[in-house]
Amino acid sequence: MSTVPAREPRARLTPLKRPLNLRETVLDQLRTAIITGELAEGSLVSAPTLGQALGVSATPVREAMMDLAREGLVETIKNKGFRVTAMSQSDLDDLAEIRLLVEPPSMHGVVGNVPDAAFEELTRLADSCRRAAEREDLVEYLRDDREFHALVLSFTGNPQLVSLATSLRVRTRMYGIATLARDGRLAESAGEHHRLIELLRAGDGAAAERLMREHIGHARKSWATGELDRSEAPPGSGEDGSA
């Protein structure tokens, strides 16, 4: 019978209701815990202990952790469980650099290719992101944010691009996002989804590209640390270096 390592953390995970697709719900919960730092990098965890915290059996947790291993968020440790992958500041900079090369220029390929029905779905996801941010529901926010951007990029007609961008987005750490949600700033940032929809409707690829660069910049700066970036400071606040 296996034993739980003494140094395993007690993550503050919320017990789950049993949905129709338990595995996907467990996966979203654990992925969010890693992205936000609730499960700290370098932590050694086991499926039974995580399952107990979530109120489910070890089986869906183990399956979810194997998915996370394929995403690069954890690594399997033989006879012990899983270790949360560490990400250096340089690693995060590299991810952001690649995302900037891939996502913003792709907006030009999206413009003119989004049908009306898809705009309705994009608006639904954008609305859901904002409500989740207001409720401080990071699991739902990150899931809907990921689905929103994947749907936008799907209209490039390049599934390999969608897969790459989604993988990079999932691997990005956002340790400050909970602080932003508590301060109400995440809901403000969520409004960028609606602005992007407006720009795509208007066929303004250049403005959509600029907005995506800002959006990715948030993920690497304020979303990563919870600190207000100088470019985001309100006028007269002094945060931009002014008196």
Short mmCIF file of C-alpha atoms in Angstrom, two decimals:
data_model
loop_
_atom_site.label_atom_id
_atom_site.label_comp_id
_atom_site.label_asym_id
_atom_site.label_seq_id
_atom_site.Cartn_x
_atom_site.Cartn_y
_atom_site.Cartn_z
CA MET A 1 0.00 0.00 0.00
CA SER A 2 1.46 3.37 -1.08
CA THR A 3 2.01 6.17 1.41
CA VAL A 4 1.55 9.91 0.92
CA PRO A 5 4.86 11.86 0.94
CA ALA A 6 5.29 13.92 4.10
CA ARG A 7 6.01 17.10 2.15
CA GLU A 8 2.83 16.93 0.10
CA PRO A 9 0.89 20.23 0.40
CA ARG A 10 -2.69 20.51 1.52
CA ALA A 11 -4.16 22.46 -1.40
CA ARG A 12 -7.26 24.51 -0.70
CA LEU A 13 -9.37 22.81 -3.34
CA THR A 14 -13.15 23.06 -3.32
CA PRO A 15 -15.12 19.77 -3.07
CA LEU A 16 -16.98 19.16 -6.31
CA LYS A 17 -20.55 18.34 -7.07
CA ARG A 18 -20.76 15.27 -9.28
CA PRO A 19 -21.37 16.54 -12.82
CA LEU A 20 -22.07 14.53 -15.96
CA ASN A 21 -18.43 14.74 -17.01
CA LEU A 22 -16.50 14.41 -13.78
CA ARG A 23 -13.12 13.94 -15.41
CA GLU A 24 -13.29 17.24 -17.31
CA THR A 25 -14.43 19.09 -14.19
CA VAL A 26 -11.58 17.63 -12.14
CA LEU A 27 -9.16 18.50 -14.94
CA ASP A 28 -10.34 22.12 -15.02
CA GLN A 29 -10.07 22.42 -11.23
CA LEU A 30 -6.53 21.01 -11.08
CA ARG A 31 -5.33 22.93 -14.13
CA THR A 32 -6.57 26.17 -12.59
CA ALA A 33 -4.91 25.32 -9.25
CA ILE A 34 -1.58 24.97 -11.06
CA ILE A 35 -1.95 28.02 -13.31
CA THR A 36 -2.86 30.25 -10.36
CA GLY A 37 -0.22 28.78 -8.04
CA GLU A 38 -2.68 27.19 -5.62
CA LEU A 39 -0.72 24.01 -6.27
CA ALA A 40 2.80 25.43 -6.05
CA GLU A 41 5.46 24.55 -8.58
CA GLY A 42 7.71 21.78 -7.38
CA SER A 43 4.96 20.37 -5.15
CA LEU A 44 4.71 16.58 -4.98
CA VAL A 45 1.07 15.45 -4.97
CA SER A 46 -0.82 12.16 -5.14
CA ALA A 47 -4.15 11.26 -6.73
CA PRO A 48 -5.69 9.90 -3.48
CA THR A 49 -4.96 13.06 -1.49
CA LEU A 50 -6.14 15.38 -4.27
CA GLY A 51 -9.22 13.22 -4.69
CA GLN A 52 -9.98 13.55 -0.99
CA ALA A 53 -9.67 17.34 -1.22
CA LEU A 54 -12.04 17.41 -4.20
CA GLY A 55 -14.48 14.91 -2.74
CA VAL A 56 -14.00 12.36 -5.54
CA SER A 57 -12.20 9.06 -5.98
CA ALA A 58 -8.57 8.86 -7.04
CA THR A 59 -9.43 7.53 -10.52
CA PRO A 60 -10.66 10.75 -12.22
CA VAL A 61 -7.86 12.66 -10.50
CA ARG A 62 -5.24 10.25 -11.81
CA GLU A 63 -6.72 10.49 -15.32
CA ALA A 64 -6.75 14.29 -15.11
CA MET A 65 -3.15 14.38 -13.89
CA MET A 66 -2.07 12.26 -16.85
CA ASP A 67 -3.72 14.84 -19.13
CA LEU A 68 -1.87 17.60 -17.29
CA ALA A 69 1.38 15.68 -17.74
CA ARG A 70 0.77 15.70 -21.50
CA GLU A 71 0.17 19.45 -21.29
CA GLY A 72 3.49 19.89 -19.49
CA LEU A 73 1.99 21.15 -16.23
CA VAL A 74 3.09 18.16 -14.13
CA GLU A 75 5.52 15.28 -14.38
CA THR A 76 4.97 11.74 -13.13
CA ILE A 77 7.16 10.53 -10.27
CA LYS A 78 7.30 6.75 -10.08
CA ASN A 79 5.70 5.29 -6.93
CA LYS A 80 5.10 8.77 -5.52
CA GLY A 81 2.60 10.64 -7.68
CA PHE A 82 3.06 13.87 -9.63
CA ARG A 83 5.26 16.92 -9.32
CA VAL A 84 4.03 20.34 -10.48
CA THR A 85 6.38 21.56 -13.20
CA ALA A 86 8.48 24.58 -12.29
CA MET A 87 8.47 27.62 -14.61
CA SER A 88 11.22 30.21 -14.40
CA GLN A 89 10.69 33.87 -15.30
CA SER A 90 12.73 33.18 -18.43
CA ASP A 91 10.39 30.30 -19.34
CA LEU A 92 7.35 32.56 -18.96
CA ASP A 93 9.02 35.27 -21.05
CA ASP A 94 9.71 32.70 -23.77
CA LEU A 95 6.08 31.54 -23.76
CA ALA A 96 4.84 35.12 -24.01
CA GLU A 97 7.27 35.84 -26.86
CA ILE A 98 6.00 32.87 -28.84
CA ARG A 99 2.38 33.82 -28.17
CA LEU A 100 3.08 37.34 -29.45
CA LEU A 101 4.50 35.86 -32.64
CA VAL A 102 1.50 33.58 -33.15
CA GLU A 103 -1.75 35.09 -31.85
CA PRO A 104 -1.81 38.85 -32.69
CA PRO A 105 -0.84 38.52 -36.39
CA SER A 106 -3.46 35.79 -36.75
CA MET A 107 -6.23 38.35 -36.24
CA HIS A 108 -5.78 39.44 -39.86
CA GLY A 109 -6.67 35.92 -40.96
CA VAL A 110 -9.70 35.85 -38.69
CA VAL A 111 -11.22 39.11 -39.95
CA GLY A 112 -13.92 38.45 -42.54
CA ASN A 113 -14.17 34.75 -41.73
CA VAL A 114 -16.39 34.80 -38.63
CA PRO A 115 -20.06 33.94 -39.37
CA ASP A 116 -22.89 35.67 -37.49
CA ALA A 117 -23.72 32.53 -35.49
CA ALA A 118 -20.12 32.39 -34.26
CA PHE A 119 -20.29 36.00 -33.08
CA GLU A 120 -23.24 34.97 -30.93
CA GLU A 121 -21.19 32.16 -29.38
CA LEU A 122 -18.20 34.45 -28.87
CA THR A 123 -20.43 36.97 -27.11
CA ARG A 124 -21.84 34.22 -24.89
CA LEU A 125 -18.31 33.18 -23.88
CA ALA A 126 -17.25 36.81 -23.34
CA ASP A 127 -20.29 37.40 -21.12
CA SER A 128 -19.53 34.22 -19.20
CA CYS A 129 -15.91 35.31 -18.68
CA ARG A 130 -17.02 38.63 -17.24
CA ARG A 131 -19.56 37.02 -14.88
CA ALA A 132 -16.98 34.48 -13.73
CA ALA A 133 -14.48 37.28 -13.06
CA GLU A 134 -17.09 39.16 -11.03
CA ARG A 135 -17.80 36.01 -8.99
CA GLU A 136 -14.05 35.35 -8.63
CA ASP A 137 -14.65 31.93 -10.20
CA LEU A 138 -11.20 31.35 -11.70
CA VAL A 139 -11.97 27.81 -12.88
CA GLU A 140 -14.83 28.99 -15.06
CA TYR A 141 -13.01 32.16 -16.11
CA LEU A 142 -9.92 30.34 -17.38
CA ARG A 143 -12.00 27.66 -19.09
CA ASP A 144 -14.21 30.18 -20.93
CA ASP A 145 -11.22 32.40 -21.73
CA ARG A 146 -9.43 29.42 -23.28
CA GLU A 147 -12.54 28.44 -25.28
CA PHE A 148 -13.07 32.02 -26.44
CA HIS A 149 -9.58 32.41 -27.85
CA ALA A 150 -9.55 28.94 -29.39
CA LEU A 151 -12.82 29.72 -31.18
CA VAL A 152 -11.48 33.05 -32.45
CA LEU A 153 -8.32 31.41 -33.80
CA SER A 154 -10.31 28.57 -35.38
CA PHE A 155 -11.46 31.03 -38.07
CA THR A 156 -7.92 31.19 -39.40
CA GLY A 157 -8.70 27.72 -40.76
CA ASN A 158 -5.45 26.44 -39.23
CA PRO A 159 -6.09 23.79 -36.54
CA GLN A 160 -2.35 23.42 -35.87
CA LEU A 161 -2.19 27.10 -34.95
CA VAL A 162 -5.18 26.70 -32.61
CA SER A 163 -3.56 23.70 -30.93
CA LEU A 164 -0.22 25.50 -30.46
CA ALA A 165 -1.76 28.72 -29.12
CA THR A 166 -4.00 26.82 -26.71
CA SER A 167 -1.05 24.78 -25.44
CA LEU A 168 0.98 27.95 -24.82
CA ARG A 169 -1.98 29.58 -23.06
CA VAL A 170 -2.46 26.56 -20.76
CA ARG A 171 1.22 26.51 -19.77
CA THR A 172 1.25 30.21 -18.83
CA ARG A 173 1.22 30.79 -15.06
CA MET A 174 -1.00 33.55 -13.66
CA TYR A 175 -0.13 33.73 -9.98
CA GLY A 176 -1.65 37.19 -9.57
CA ILE A 177 -5.02 36.53 -11.16
CA ALA A 178 -6.79 35.81 -7.85
CA THR A 179 -5.68 39.20 -6.52
CA LEU A 180 -6.94 40.90 -9.66
CA ALA A 181 -10.30 39.15 -9.28
CA ARG A 182 -10.64 40.27 -5.67
CA ASP A 183 -9.81 43.87 -6.65
CA GLY A 184 -12.32 43.86 -9.53
CA ARG A 185 -9.60 44.36 -12.12
CA LEU A 186 -10.07 40.95 -13.71
CA ALA A 187 -13.65 41.85 -14.65
CA GLU A 188 -12.30 45.01 -16.29
CA SER A 189 -9.76 42.98 -18.26
CA ALA A 190 -12.52 40.58 -19.27
CA GLY A 191 -14.07 43.47 -21.18
CA GLU A 192 -11.28 43.08 -23.72
CA HIS A 193 -13.10 40.05 -25.08
CA HIS A 194 -16.07 42.24 -26.02
CA ARG A 195 -13.75 44.85 -27.55
CA LEU A 196 -12.14 42.16 -29.67
CA ILE A 197 -15.55 41.01 -30.91
CA GLU A 198 -16.40 44.59 -31.92
CA LEU A 199 -13.13 44.95 -33.83
CA LEU A 200 -13.61 41.64 -35.64
CA ARG A 201 -17.18 42.64 -36.58
CA ALA A 202 -15.82 45.92 -37.93
CA GLY A 203 -13.16 44.11 -39.94
CA ASP A 204 -10.34 46.03 -38.25
CA GLY A 205 -7.52 43.51 -38.27
CA ALA A 206 -4.84 46.04 -37.30
CA ALA A 207 -6.71 47.14 -34.17
CA ALA A 208 -7.53 43.52 -33.28
CA GLU A 209 -3.83 42.69 -33.53
CA ARG A 210 -2.92 45.58 -31.20
CA LEU A 211 -5.56 44.51 -28.68
CA MET A 212 -4.27 40.93 -28.67
CA ARG A 213 -0.75 42.20 -27.96
CA GLU A 214 -2.12 44.14 -24.97
CA HIS A 215 -4.10 41.11 -23.81
CA ILE A 216 -1.04 38.85 -23.85
CA GLY A 217 0.95 41.61 -22.13
CA HIS A 218 -1.54 41.52 -19.23
CA ALA A 219 -1.06 37.77 -18.89
CA ARG A 220 2.69 38.18 -18.56
CA LYS A 221 2.64 41.27 -16.31
CA SER A 222 -0.28 42.11 -14.03
CA TRP A 223 -1.97 38.70 -14.39
CA ALA A 224 1.27 36.97 -13.49
CA THR A 225 2.01 39.11 -10.42
CA GLY A 226 -1.23 40.79 -9.34
CA GLU A 227 0.57 44.15 -9.47
CA LEU A 228 -0.82 46.99 -11.58
CA ASP A 229 1.37 47.47 -14.64
CA ARG A 230 2.37 51.08 -15.32
CA SER A 231 0.59 51.02 -18.69
CA GLU A 232 -2.64 50.01 -16.92
CA ALA A 233 -2.55 52.68 -14.21
CA PRO A 234 -5.42 55.18 -14.24
CA PRO A 235 -4.59 58.80 -15.09
CA GLY A 236 -3.33 60.82 -12.12
CA SER A 237 -2.74 57.76 -9.98
CA GLY A 238 1.00 58.24 -9.94
CA GLU A 239 1.50 54.61 -11.00
CA ASP A 240 2.70 55.74 -14.43
CA GLY A 241 5.52 57.75 -12.90
CA SER A 242 3.61 61.04 -12.95
CA ALA A 243 3.10 63.25 -9.90
#
